[in-house]
């Protein structure tokens, strides 16, 4: 009691209560985010700066004794590297295919498991399962699934007709990669969409139905517009994730080495991150590889900014508190 | 003045953070710095394959050296990261292809003074494969010793699955007369089999598929006194060397025949497993594979054959020479050497010799190789013949990483086999890419 009185006597105690609350809230906020913030600075921000410095050098990853500053040479090289251009083209193509299909599937699954039907939880678990399977295991399963000799896919297709001997990973490697990517990401996106769907007040839909709207019209004119911020979020993160794909094409490549410098994916699955990885760990061009990745970052940032610009036209934040 | 974060702001913020973090993981991967406390602390960090170095080996070495040993699993990307952090392992596992490069870049320690004073590892007792750990700045096989093989094999030998030959009505090749590569190709085409489009037998699968294709080409060329690279390693020369072009054409045609695993006709498994599953008629692997060649399916139906020749000259060196080196940056070289010496010449070396998983790195241990079963005896008979033709080295390029050639080969082989590019364009692409990598490598070491 005495102590409290002494504290109250100090000038600082005359700070308005709302300001004290604000300070406390700020301190709490920064304390709560500090684990992530510290991790981001130490494990991402500082390495990012180091990687940028590396991109201006001829560093080979092995011996600092031979490091030389090469200016923008690595960046110039990237623009004349036919493999980098090929890889970027394949990556953008994969993104253009995978992102819309992924979003559509994720939304469809979310709409399905949002219905008041029996065994909803079971379906949600089943659909979510691929998302938690390690990518190495998933790729291995797919590799066996599409194997021309003993694979299930050809066997299933064979049931419907004549003998099927499609060499999926040779003739359609990008199709397999796209399917693996879409399948693996479906559960995660579904959960985000589901959360968004459950945040839409039921009154809106009910009011529309009382006014005579059918299910399709409710989805088209009520659900989707109110869900657009979530669609936007999944779109941005989906694009970023697709542009960074590295492990899946390496794991689907011929051989059993997986993500190691000896692996070379088929030309159709030779993506940008794969090219950067091989430049770094096969040719030991750490400087050039870093420049490639910084250019990828620029592409990602550019696409994200364009999306943010266009989002004003189609993202509807109608039910903010 | 309370401010609430709106959903719009939250989503925008999340999007921005996601974008900012997007490139972070892959960029940051270049900066990962595993910690390996060491240096005069009585502890030696060894980067090796845990499948080759079990806990018993560690305890044996710890007892023999009175040092604590920390094992880090072999991983090339991790090794680079540890070097980048200035904290490499004291001792690490390498293959011969990387040795000239590591020496050129002053990454590994000259062990000649240690060998000169060793009671366990005497120069006269070293198997010829240890010459892969010598590099005088110009030639592999000359100069001081920088490491040693843990074990090795003459690697161009063949394992034949006799049932595949029986099914094709073809006689199994003799285990005393080596095939020529042309005969090998003809045989591979005869025993190769697909039924209704599904693979029954691969005719011939060469060592690690295309991963070591340059090593195969180098050995074939060496029979004619030729090399894949210019004498000063400044250039890959295929199109300007008719003999090199012939070898590359042969290897390309073998791939185009459809008798082996290629980027356009891959196997989901490792080729060794395919052999065990009775799906490979002829597999080019060294003696080490004899330890596992006989599965339930292939037992009694496997024959070990001598290495084929390109022009009648017998040459069967190792193409891997897998072994250990000591980092030039180790803070306690004596401790690192103590572990190295015991592993190469102490009880672990004896155990390895008796296991049959490779020819010992010391000639005095040759007699320890197993020869109990009929198959082991047949293997030993062929092996003894091969050992007399194994005292050769391959001239690996000091400016190239181990996979630079094979990566370019595989990358261009796929479009070539699919008909997107011609053979000439294939050769041109490989030459251009490898030569560009050589220029980069030379520039890094200041040549």
XYZ file of C-alpha atoms in Angstrom:
768
model
C 0.000 0.000 0.000
C 2.838 2.338 0.944
C 4.791 1.285 -2.085
C 1.835 1.878 -4.312
C 1.409 5.356 -2.859
C 5.066 6.145 -3.526
C 4.708 5.066 -7.128
C 1.657 7.220 -7.521
C 3.657 10.198 -6.215
C 6.152 10.023 -9.070
C 5.586 12.363 -12.023
C 5.543 9.472 -14.449
C 2.483 8.163 -12.719
C 0.584 11.123 -14.083
C 0.605 9.606 -17.576
C -2.925 9.298 -18.742
C -4.379 5.838 -18.209
C -5.081 5.353 -21.934
C -1.448 6.120 -22.716
C -0.289 3.572 -20.105
C -2.579 1.022 -21.660
C -1.163 1.829 -25.085
C 2.405 1.411 -23.853
C 1.526 -1.863 -22.198
C -0.159 -3.070 -25.354
C 2.882 -2.110 -27.432
C 5.267 -3.864 -25.067
C 3.052 -6.933 -25.034
C 2.829 -6.860 -28.816
C 6.578 -6.705 -29.300
C 7.199 -9.327 -26.650
C 4.761 -11.662 -28.341
C 6.257 -11.236 -31.800
C 9.854 -11.179 -30.566
C 10.536 -14.917 -31.094
C 9.537 -14.587 -34.729
C 11.238 -11.198 -35.112
C 14.535 -12.416 -33.661
C 14.368 -15.510 -35.821
C 13.589 -13.421 -38.902
C 16.503 -11.060 -38.299
C 19.036 -13.777 -37.508
C 17.917 -16.468 -39.925
C 16.504 -14.436 -42.792
C 17.364 -10.727 -42.788
C 21.082 -11.047 -42.059
C 21.553 -14.032 -44.430
C 19.635 -12.067 -47.072
C 22.107 -9.220 -46.810
C 25.020 -11.657 -46.831
C 23.562 -13.400 -49.878
C 23.248 -10.050 -51.633
C 26.898 -9.298 -50.922
C 27.745 -12.794 -52.145
C 25.861 -12.089 -55.387
C 28.368 -9.335 -56.095
C 31.308 -11.726 -55.766
C 32.794 -14.830 -57.385
C 32.512 -16.783 -54.117
C 32.702 -20.555 -54.667
C 31.461 -21.604 -51.246
C 34.725 -23.251 -50.381
C 37.529 -20.832 -49.881
C 37.338 -17.175 -48.896
C 40.937 -16.707 -50.025
C 39.906 -16.445 -53.662
C 36.864 -14.199 -53.278
C 36.747 -11.193 -55.586
C 34.227 -8.398 -56.017
C 32.680 -8.704 -59.486
C 30.065 -5.951 -59.303
C 26.898 -6.616 -61.269
C 28.525 -9.229 -63.502
C 26.470 -12.062 -62.033
C 23.235 -10.170 -62.662
C 24.217 -9.422 -66.245
C 25.120 -13.082 -66.733
C 21.656 -14.160 -65.588
C 20.048 -12.232 -68.432
C 22.172 -14.040 -71.022
C 21.969 -17.498 -69.455
C 19.731 -19.663 -71.703
C 19.160 -22.169 -68.899
C 17.967 -19.420 -66.562
C 15.545 -18.170 -69.203
C 14.286 -21.671 -69.930
C 13.893 -22.367 -66.218
C 12.036 -19.106 -65.588
C 9.674 -19.843 -68.464
C 8.894 -23.326 -67.140
C 8.402 -21.945 -63.641
C 5.971 -19.262 -64.800
C 4.096 -21.859 -66.861
C 3.839 -24.157 -63.854
C 2.615 -21.248 -61.753
C 0.008 -20.318 -64.354
C -1.344 -23.882 -64.285
C -0.944 -24.841 -60.655
C -2.158 -21.716 -58.868
C -5.641 -21.429 -60.446
C -6.221 -25.184 -60.270
C -5.038 -25.297 -56.664
C -7.276 -22.432 -55.609
C -10.253 -23.977 -57.362
C -9.690 -27.363 -55.748
C -9.038 -25.889 -52.311
C -12.186 -23.775 -52.499
C -14.263 -26.671 -53.777
C -13.059 -28.892 -50.950
C -13.736 -26.153 -48.396
C -17.257 -25.623 -49.732
C -17.841 -29.369 -49.545
C -16.627 -29.891 -46.003
C -18.470 -26.753 -44.877
C -21.780 -28.487 -45.554
C -23.721 -29.959 -42.647
C -23.216 -33.540 -43.740
C -22.271 -36.698 -41.852
C -18.610 -37.546 -41.314
C -17.546 -33.978 -42.080
C -14.601 -34.236 -39.692
C -13.466 -37.448 -41.340
C -13.533 -35.851 -44.787
C -11.704 -32.792 -43.499
C -8.990 -35.038 -42.056
C -8.661 -37.065 -45.260
C -8.421 -33.966 -47.437
C -5.931 -32.368 -45.075
C -3.713 -35.447 -44.834
C -1.531 -34.875 -47.959
C -0.560 -31.492 -46.562
C 1.178 -33.068 -43.564
C 2.898 -35.878 -45.454
C 6.626 -35.066 -45.845
C 7.381 -34.047 -49.396
C 10.040 -36.763 -49.759
C 7.528 -39.475 -48.929
C 4.873 -37.875 -51.107
C 7.203 -37.642 -54.105
C 8.333 -41.216 -53.626
C 4.735 -42.437 -53.510
C 3.921 -40.509 -56.686
C 7.026 -41.849 -58.397
C 5.915 -45.394 -57.727
C 2.288 -44.518 -58.493
C 3.170 -43.358 -62.021
C 5.898 -45.925 -62.722
C 5.231 -47.436 -66.170
C 6.027 -51.005 -65.156
C 4.592 -51.489 -61.700
C 2.656 -48.258 -61.153
C -0.955 -48.097 -60.074
C -1.922 -45.304 -62.455
C -1.249 -47.284 -65.617
C -2.913 -50.306 -64.030
C -6.034 -48.261 -63.230
C -6.117 -46.827 -66.730
C -5.605 -50.336 -68.055
C -8.766 -51.520 -66.303
C -10.769 -49.138 -68.437
C -9.220 -50.127 -71.725
C -6.295 -51.752 -73.407
C -2.794 -52.105 -72.040
C -1.512 -48.699 -70.928
C 2.227 -48.065 -70.801
C 2.474 -44.325 -70.424
C 5.881 -43.239 -69.102
C 4.443 -40.378 -67.121
C 7.681 -39.011 -65.727
C 9.273 -39.036 -69.161
C 6.413 -37.991 -71.410
C 4.444 -35.773 -69.011
C 6.809 -34.798 -66.189
C 5.205 -31.406 -65.673
C 1.753 -32.944 -65.398
C 2.995 -35.228 -62.607
C 4.776 -32.326 -60.919
C 1.658 -30.147 -61.149
C -0.555 -32.924 -59.771
C 1.854 -33.585 -56.899
C 1.979 -29.879 -56.083
C -1.784 -29.395 -56.265
C -2.432 -32.566 -54.249
C 0.120 -31.611 -51.593
C -1.160 -28.068 -51.143
C -4.884 -28.845 -51.233
C -5.368 -29.496 -47.530
C -3.599 -26.374 -46.312
C -5.526 -24.081 -48.634
C -8.772 -25.849 -47.817
C -8.369 -25.089 -44.118
C -7.782 -21.389 -44.789
C -10.830 -21.244 -47.069
C -12.871 -23.120 -44.495
C -11.949 -20.599 -41.826
C -12.971 -17.833 -44.226
C -16.284 -19.511 -45.011
C -17.093 -19.946 -41.367
C -16.393 -16.255 -40.778
C -19.173 -15.234 -43.164
C -22.366 -14.509 -41.172
C -25.128 -16.952 -42.027
C -27.657 -14.081 -42.081
C -26.272 -12.845 -45.398
C -26.910 -16.146 -47.104
C -30.268 -16.579 -45.421
C -31.385 -13.108 -46.453
C -30.382 -13.795 -50.041
C -32.265 -17.091 -50.071
C -35.372 -15.451 -48.619
C -35.095 -13.021 -51.512
C -35.187 -15.987 -53.891
C -31.527 -16.622 -54.655
C -30.552 -20.218 -55.337
C -27.379 -21.918 -53.996
C -25.314 -21.008 -57.020
C -26.378 -17.381 -56.868
C -25.626 -17.254 -53.135
C -22.163 -18.647 -53.765
C -21.550 -16.322 -56.704
C -22.903 -13.100 -55.187
C -22.510 -13.557 -51.408
C -19.927 -16.186 -50.534
C -17.234 -15.483 -53.122
C -17.154 -11.672 -52.695
C -16.983 -12.020 -48.912
C -14.347 -14.677 -49.305
C -12.248 -12.572 -51.697
C -9.717 -11.452 -49.038
C -8.998 -15.117 -48.296
C -8.807 -15.930 -52.004
C -6.374 -13.050 -52.350
C -4.245 -14.346 -49.484
C -4.155 -17.881 -50.876
C -3.408 -16.509 -54.339
C -0.401 -14.499 -53.155
C 1.041 -17.276 -51.009
C 0.310 -19.845 -53.733
C 2.222 -17.824 -56.339
C 5.158 -17.353 -54.001
C 5.261 -21.050 -53.114
C 5.056 -22.150 -56.754
C 7.835 -19.835 -57.884
C 10.084 -21.323 -55.227
C 9.493 -25.003 -56.015
C 12.777 -26.865 -55.790
C 12.445 -30.147 -53.954
C 9.584 -31.776 -55.864
C 11.182 -31.778 -59.357
C 14.443 -33.017 -57.870
C 12.683 -35.859 -56.087
C 10.678 -36.793 -59.169
C 13.805 -36.841 -61.358
C 15.249 -40.156 -62.556
C 17.506 -41.816 -60.026
C 17.359 -42.031 -56.294
C 19.577 -39.174 -55.240
C 16.741 -36.729 -54.589
C 17.811 -33.293 -53.470
C 21.490 -33.636 -54.133
C 23.846 -32.046 -56.627
C 23.903 -35.171 -58.803
C 20.218 -34.967 -59.661
C 19.022 -33.389 -62.889
C 15.264 -33.146 -63.449
C 13.789 -33.608 -66.935
C 14.043 -30.499 -69.089
C 10.325 -29.768 -68.673
C 10.714 -29.736 -64.879
C 13.926 -27.735 -64.930
C 12.579 -24.890 -62.797
C 14.232 -21.666 -61.764
C 15.055 -22.708 -58.191
C 16.487 -25.974 -59.563
C 18.766 -24.017 -61.874
C 19.938 -21.796 -59.017
C 20.543 -24.860 -56.837
C 22.608 -26.598 -59.521
C 24.616 -23.464 -60.271
C 25.440 -23.182 -56.575
C 26.073 -26.769 -55.622
C 27.243 -28.352 -58.888
C 29.191 -25.526 -60.477
C 29.985 -23.996 -57.090
C 28.979 -20.571 -58.354
C 27.631 -19.308 -55.067
C 27.855 -15.709 -56.240
C 25.952 -16.337 -59.451
C 23.410 -18.548 -57.705
C 22.748 -15.808 -55.159
C 22.223 -13.311 -57.969
C 19.713 -15.696 -59.563
C 17.828 -15.926 -56.287
C 17.791 -12.182 -55.807
C 16.315 -11.862 -59.278
C 13.695 -14.410 -58.287
C 12.958 -12.307 -55.242
C 12.478 -9.300 -57.550
C 10.035 -11.293 -59.695
C 8.128 -12.441 -56.608
C 7.993 -8.922 -55.244
C 6.898 -7.493 -58.591
C 4.092 -10.023 -58.979
C 2.975 -9.443 -55.388
C 2.861 -5.683 -55.883
C 0.845 -6.068 -59.084
C -1.607 -8.282 -57.220
C -1.919 -5.756 -54.418
C -2.597 -3.021 -56.961
C -5.298 -5.019 -58.717
C -6.770 -6.256 -55.462
C -8.586 -2.947 -54.984
C -10.825 -3.907 -57.867
C -11.802 -7.386 -56.813
C -11.076 -7.908 -53.138
C -14.069 -6.965 -51.031
C -13.610 -6.231 -47.354
C -17.332 -5.876 -46.696
C -17.740 -7.159 -43.168
C -15.027 -5.471 -41.248
C -15.955 -4.638 -37.681
C -6.580 6.321 -29.301
C -6.901 2.571 -29.389
C -6.289 1.336 -32.920
C -7.631 -1.950 -34.177
C -6.007 -3.935 -36.897
C -8.571 -4.426 -39.601
C -8.858 -7.646 -41.533
C -7.725 -5.780 -44.627
C -4.591 -4.605 -42.835
C -3.969 -8.034 -41.393
C -4.229 -9.735 -44.769
C -2.104 -7.059 -46.416
C 0.468 -7.341 -43.699
C 0.515 -11.101 -43.997
C 0.913 -10.849 -47.736
C 3.816 -8.418 -47.463
C 5.531 -10.556 -44.843
C 5.005 -13.639 -46.981
C 6.538 -11.865 -49.960
C 9.454 -10.618 -47.913
C 10.069 -14.047 -46.525
C 9.634 -15.666 -49.926
C 13.210 -15.681 -51.060
C 14.620 -15.871 -47.579
C 14.774 -19.657 -47.165
C 16.581 -20.393 -50.406
C 18.825 -17.376 -50.132
C 19.487 -18.158 -46.517
C 20.347 -21.741 -47.450
C 23.595 -20.406 -48.827
C 24.413 -19.020 -45.429
C 23.659 -21.944 -43.161
C 26.496 -22.428 -40.738
C 26.390 -25.648 -38.756
C 28.445 -25.432 -35.646
C 31.235 -27.893 -34.982
C 33.072 -27.112 -31.788
C 36.598 -28.397 -32.094
C 40.207 -27.433 -32.023
C 42.532 -28.701 -29.383
C 39.572 -29.807 -27.361
C 40.288 -33.510 -27.720
C 37.414 -33.765 -30.113
C 37.544 -34.610 -33.789
C 34.646 -33.922 -36.131
C 34.353 -36.520 -38.878
C 31.982 -36.064 -41.799
C 31.317 -39.478 -43.244
C 28.570 -41.818 -44.354
C 26.869 -43.232 -41.239
C 26.225 -46.441 -43.206
C 29.978 -46.968 -43.384
C 30.829 -45.823 -39.904
C 28.759 -47.305 -37.150
C 28.793 -46.698 -33.439
C 31.199 -49.583 -32.862
C 33.698 -47.985 -35.216
C 33.393 -44.745 -33.304
C 33.954 -46.451 -29.953
C 36.911 -48.421 -31.330
C 38.530 -45.258 -32.616
C 37.787 -43.349 -29.421
C 39.397 -46.113 -27.364
C 42.429 -46.262 -29.633
C 43.007 -42.508 -29.848
C 41.598 -41.327 -26.500
C 39.780 -38.658 -28.484
C 36.113 -37.874 -28.663
C 34.670 -38.267 -32.145
C 31.659 -36.409 -33.428
C 30.072 -37.782 -36.585
C 28.405 -35.525 -39.116
C 26.556 -37.243 -41.952
C 28.183 -36.765 -45.355
C 26.403 -34.097 -47.301
C 28.121 -32.020 -49.963
C 25.932 -28.984 -49.421
C 26.581 -29.126 -45.705
C 30.310 -29.480 -46.292
C 30.232 -26.320 -48.410
C 28.232 -24.535 -45.725
C 30.716 -25.583 -43.047
C 33.630 -24.383 -45.163
C 31.771 -21.148 -45.849
C 31.422 -20.690 -42.105
C 35.146 -21.278 -41.668
C 34.366 -24.302 -39.564
C 34.812 -27.431 -41.704
C 34.948 -30.932 -40.255
C 38.434 -32.063 -39.236
C 38.207 -35.190 -41.345
C 35.781 -35.802 -44.189
C 34.835 -38.403 -46.737
C 35.524 -37.633 -50.385
C 35.668 -39.304 -53.729
C 38.710 -39.118 -55.984
C 37.033 -36.813 -58.466
C 37.029 -34.010 -55.912
C 40.603 -34.397 -54.690
C 42.526 -32.287 -57.260
C 40.000 -29.520 -56.804
C 40.226 -29.603 -53.017
C 44.027 -29.541 -53.190
C 44.040 -26.707 -55.731
C 41.820 -24.677 -53.458
C 44.010 -25.398 -50.455
C 41.155 -27.025 -48.605
C 42.815 -30.246 -47.520
C 45.974 -30.991 -45.657
C 49.138 -32.518 -47.122
C 49.476 -35.770 -45.149
C 52.819 -36.844 -46.606
C 54.775 -36.025 -43.403
C 52.300 -38.031 -41.352
C 52.445 -41.018 -43.699
C 56.258 -40.874 -43.601
C 56.208 -41.387 -39.827
C 53.256 -43.749 -39.540
C 53.685 -47.221 -38.093
C 50.300 -48.365 -39.405
C 50.245 -46.868 -42.888
C 53.487 -47.667 -44.647
C 54.038 -46.321 -48.181
C 54.962 -49.760 -49.573
C 51.755 -51.210 -48.234
C 49.414 -48.668 -49.804
C 47.113 -50.030 -52.510
C 47.508 -48.377 -55.947
C 44.141 -46.665 -55.606
C 45.707 -44.345 -53.034
C 47.514 -42.617 -55.886
C 44.232 -40.835 -56.553
C 45.062 -38.807 -53.449
C 48.256 -37.454 -55.021
C 48.295 -34.243 -56.997
C 51.348 -32.197 -57.834
C 49.444 -29.321 -59.343
C 49.583 -30.806 -62.817
C 48.898 -34.523 -62.736
C 46.794 -36.851 -60.620
C 48.943 -39.660 -59.158
C 52.086 -37.623 -58.670
C 53.211 -35.573 -55.717
C 52.399 -35.815 -52.045
C 49.606 -37.826 -50.454
C 46.577 -35.862 -49.268
C 44.349 -38.714 -48.175
C 43.642 -42.394 -48.453
C 40.952 -44.750 -49.674
C 38.855 -46.378 -46.964
C 38.561 -49.282 -49.389
C 38.155 -49.494 -53.137
C 37.401 -51.722 -56.097
C 38.502 -52.044 -59.668
C 35.215 -50.496 -60.755
C 34.732 -51.418 -64.389
C 33.925 -55.082 -63.716
C 30.532 -56.576 -64.517
C 27.946 -58.597 -62.633
C 25.891 -60.818 -64.912
C 22.491 -62.268 -64.033
C 22.635 -65.640 -65.770
C 18.855 -66.128 -65.948
C 18.553 -63.140 -68.261
C 21.059 -64.806 -70.600
C 19.298 -68.164 -70.356
C 15.966 -66.531 -71.170
C 17.486 -64.912 -74.234
C 19.196 -68.120 -75.277
C 22.565 -66.393 -75.090
C 25.719 -67.835 -73.573
C 26.955 -66.128 -70.404
C 30.302 -64.409 -71.135
C 33.495 -65.986 -69.925
C 34.873 -64.851 -66.588
C 38.421 -65.203 -67.824
C 38.307 -63.322 -71.132
C 37.165 -59.722 -71.006
C 34.524 -58.507 -73.418
C 35.171 -55.583 -75.679
C 32.740 -52.698 -75.302
C 31.357 -53.480 -78.755
C 30.686 -57.086 -77.690
C 29.122 -55.782 -74.503
C 26.775 -53.562 -76.479
C 25.777 -56.399 -78.802
C 25.129 -58.687 -75.832
C 23.165 -56.014 -74.016
C 20.867 -55.683 -76.997
C 20.344 -59.433 -77.101
C 19.440 -59.870 -73.428
C 17.512 -56.612 -73.087
C 13.826 -57.412 -72.784
C 10.483 -55.671 -72.500
C 7.144 -57.439 -72.501
C 4.048 -55.497 -73.501
C 5.997 -52.312 -72.941
C 6.977 -53.281 -69.424
C 10.583 -53.753 -68.421
C 11.745 -57.312 -67.812
C 15.543 -56.957 -68.156
C 17.802 -53.998 -68.665
C 20.534 -55.231 -70.997
C 23.334 -53.273 -69.392
C 23.479 -50.658 -66.656
C 26.744 -48.843 -66.163
C 28.125 -47.578 -62.891
C 25.672 -45.232 -61.220
C 23.980 -44.680 -64.570
C 25.197 -41.376 -65.940
C 26.527 -39.995 -62.670
C 30.040 -41.268 -63.450
C 29.867 -41.233 -67.237
C 32.962 -39.034 -67.506
C 34.940 -41.623 -65.532
C 33.881 -44.346 -67.942
C 34.826 -42.195 -70.924
C 38.175 -41.251 -69.359
C 39.141 -44.869 -68.792
C 38.108 -45.924 -72.294
C 40.114 -43.080 -73.808
C 43.126 -43.822 -71.618
C 43.418 -47.207 -73.330
C 44.510 -45.257 -76.394
C 46.655 -42.855 -74.422
C 44.076 -40.124 -74.828
C 42.427 -37.802 -72.334
C 39.064 -36.129 -72.108
C 40.588 -32.795 -71.149
C 43.521 -30.808 -72.500
C 46.813 -31.565 -70.773
C 46.529 -28.431 -68.647
C 42.834 -29.155 -67.920
C 41.878 -25.860 -69.538
C 39.406 -27.408 -71.931
C 37.095 -30.341 -72.510
C 37.944 -31.567 -75.967
C 35.492 -33.943 -77.611
C 34.705 -32.539 -81.020
C 38.364 -31.783 -81.744
C 39.549 -35.251 -80.768
C 38.363 -38.078 -83.055
C 39.050 -40.742 -80.403
C 37.092 -38.840 -77.761
C 34.273 -38.338 -80.216
C 34.196 -42.080 -80.911
C 33.958 -42.898 -77.205
C 31.225 -40.332 -76.602
C 29.345 -41.562 -79.671
C 29.554 -45.123 -78.356
C 28.198 -44.148 -74.929
C 25.484 -42.086 -76.550
C 24.479 -44.931 -78.878
C 24.371 -47.303 -75.923
C 21.891 -44.949 -74.278
C 19.924 -44.612 -77.506
C 19.719 -48.414 -77.862
C 17.279 -48.467 -74.960
C 19.200 -51.159 -73.134
C 20.129 -49.072 -70.115
C 18.555 -46.666 -67.678
C 18.472 -43.184 -69.155
C 16.586 -39.933 -68.534
C 14.041 -41.120 -71.099
C 13.818 -44.642 -69.703
C 14.533 -44.356 -65.990
C 14.022 -46.814 -63.197
C 12.322 -45.719 -59.985
C 14.931 -47.707 -58.055
C 18.649 -47.766 -57.537
C 20.293 -49.992 -60.157
C 21.719 -52.261 -57.455
C 18.208 -52.957 -56.203
C 17.116 -53.583 -59.779
C 19.878 -56.183 -60.102
C 18.781 -57.821 -56.859
C 15.248 -57.871 -58.228
C 16.472 -59.783 -61.264
C 15.869 -56.910 -63.670
C 19.427 -56.199 -64.841
C 21.317 -58.593 -67.107
C 24.704 -56.894 -66.783
C 25.621 -54.335 -64.172
C 28.924 -52.485 -64.182
C 29.971 -52.198 -60.582
C 33.143 -52.934 -58.654
C 34.021 -55.784 -56.316
C 32.225 -54.081 -53.417
C 28.862 -54.928 -54.936
C 29.634 -58.638 -54.558
C 28.742 -58.249 -50.885
C 25.136 -57.693 -51.865
C 24.818 -58.997 -55.424
C 23.224 -62.254 -54.326
C 19.635 -61.696 -53.278
C 17.124 -64.508 -52.802
C 16.342 -64.098 -56.487
C 19.847 -63.787 -57.901
C 21.618 -66.269 -55.622
C 23.356 -68.925 -57.675
C 22.594 -66.971 -60.842
C 25.190 -64.224 -60.522
C 28.607 -64.241 -62.150
C 31.392 -61.716 -61.723
C 33.096 -60.735 -64.993
C 36.290 -58.839 -65.826
C 36.164 -55.244 -67.027
C 35.439 -54.772 -70.741
C 38.070 -53.135 -72.907
C 37.703 -50.428 -75.514
C 40.728 -51.276 -77.634
C 42.148 -54.410 -76.094
C 44.181 -52.720 -73.365
C 43.375 -53.978 -69.866
C 42.722 -51.088 -67.474
C 40.544 -51.471 -64.422
C 41.241 -48.747 -61.869
C 38.771 -47.567 -59.289
C 36.565 -44.730 -60.473
C 35.598 -43.550 -56.998
C 38.545 -44.126 -54.632
C 36.262 -43.187 -51.773
C 38.274 -42.236 -48.737
C 39.091 -39.641 -46.145
C 41.037 -36.399 -46.139
C 41.928 -33.961 -43.384
C 40.792 -30.371 -43.619
C 43.573 -27.813 -44.046
C 41.729 -25.689 -41.520
C 41.654 -28.257 -38.733
C 42.775 -26.732 -35.473
C 44.225 -30.000 -34.251
C 45.859 -31.818 -37.185
C 47.562 -34.369 -34.953
C 44.253 -35.414 -33.440
C 42.653 -35.548 -36.887
C 45.529 -37.693 -38.154
C 45.276 -40.024 -35.155
C 41.652 -40.777 -35.996
C 42.445 -41.006 -39.715
C 45.366 -43.380 -39.138
C 43.411 -45.716 -36.869
C 40.450 -45.812 -39.244
C 42.688 -46.595 -42.213
C 45.108 -48.986 -40.543
C 43.604 -50.110 -37.261
C 40.822 -52.507 -36.352
C 38.132 -50.740 -38.399
C 40.260 -51.330 -41.522
C 40.545 -55.035 -40.699
C 36.796 -55.251 -40.100
C 36.107 -53.587 -43.434
C 38.473 -55.941 -45.266
C 36.757 -58.999 -43.763
C 33.300 -57.660 -44.584
C 33.911 -57.919 -48.333
C 32.526 -54.466 -49.039
C 35.668 -53.394 -50.889
C 39.308 -54.129 -51.553
C 41.321 -52.879 -48.566
C 43.369 -49.706 -48.881
C 46.382 -51.642 -47.559
C 47.806 -54.507 -49.599
C 48.642 -56.431 -46.415
C 44.904 -56.755 -45.767
C 44.033 -58.213 -49.184
C 44.184 -61.751 -47.763
C 41.393 -60.870 -45.340
C 38.754 -60.588 -48.051
C 36.088 -63.287 -47.676
C 36.221 -66.326 -49.937
C 34.018 -68.914 -48.317
C 31.037 -69.340 -50.654
C 31.292 -70.511 -54.261
C 30.314 -67.042 -55.423
C 32.953 -65.384 -53.239
C 35.565 -67.757 -54.644
C 34.530 -66.985 -58.222
C 34.627 -63.275 -57.407
C 38.088 -63.578 -55.915
C 39.368 -65.437 -58.958
C 38.261 -62.601 -61.239
C 39.293 -59.923 -58.786
C 42.857 -61.157 -58.555
C 43.129 -60.799 -62.309
C 41.698 -57.304 -62.180
C 43.990 -56.162 -59.387
C 46.973 -56.573 -61.668
C 45.333 -54.088 -64.057
C 44.252 -51.590 -61.439
C 47.384 -49.512 -61.008
C 46.085 -46.538 -62.964
C 44.520 -43.223 -62.115
C 41.972 -41.071 -63.901
C 42.922 -37.479 -64.621
C 40.117 -35.585 -62.910
C 39.872 -31.917 -63.746
C 40.941 -29.685 -60.830
C 38.714 -26.855 -62.050
C 35.510 -28.855 -62.095
C 33.292 -30.134 -59.332
C 32.514 -33.843 -59.279
C 29.144 -33.528 -60.992
C 29.804 -30.758 -63.501
C 30.327 -33.096 -66.467
C 27.592 -35.606 -65.628
C 25.044 -32.867 -64.914
C 25.619 -31.375 -68.339
C 25.552 -34.846 -69.910
C 22.223 -35.806 -68.328
C 20.660 -32.422 -68.979
C 21.440 -32.639 -72.699
C 20.975 -36.377 -73.121
C 17.247 -36.128 -72.494
C 16.477 -33.729 -75.382
C 18.950 -35.615 -77.581
C 17.278 -38.982 -76.975
C 13.888 -37.383 -77.519
C 15.104 -36.041 -80.843
C 14.898 -32.374 -79.894
C 18.605 -31.890 -80.557
C 21.091 -33.769 -82.737
C 24.099 -35.709 -81.485
C 26.380 -32.937 -82.732
C 24.381 -30.350 -80.822
C 24.463 -32.605 -77.762
C 28.268 -32.738 -77.905
C 28.464 -29.012 -78.540
C 26.233 -28.230 -75.545
C 28.217 -30.468 -73.215
C 31.475 -28.945 -74.395
C 30.187 -25.392 -74.079
C 28.759 -25.899 -70.600
C 31.708 -27.827 -69.191
C 34.217 -25.423 -70.705
C 32.323 -22.496 -69.192
C 32.516 -24.242 -65.818
C 36.260 -24.765 -66.323
C 36.696 -21.049 -67.026
C 34.804 -20.255 -63.811
C 36.880 -22.760 -61.864
C 40.155 -21.429 -63.236
C 39.123 -17.903 -62.424
C 38.297 -18.807 -58.858
C 41.751 -20.207 -58.177
C 43.359 -17.346 -60.060
C 44.645 -19.259 -63.096
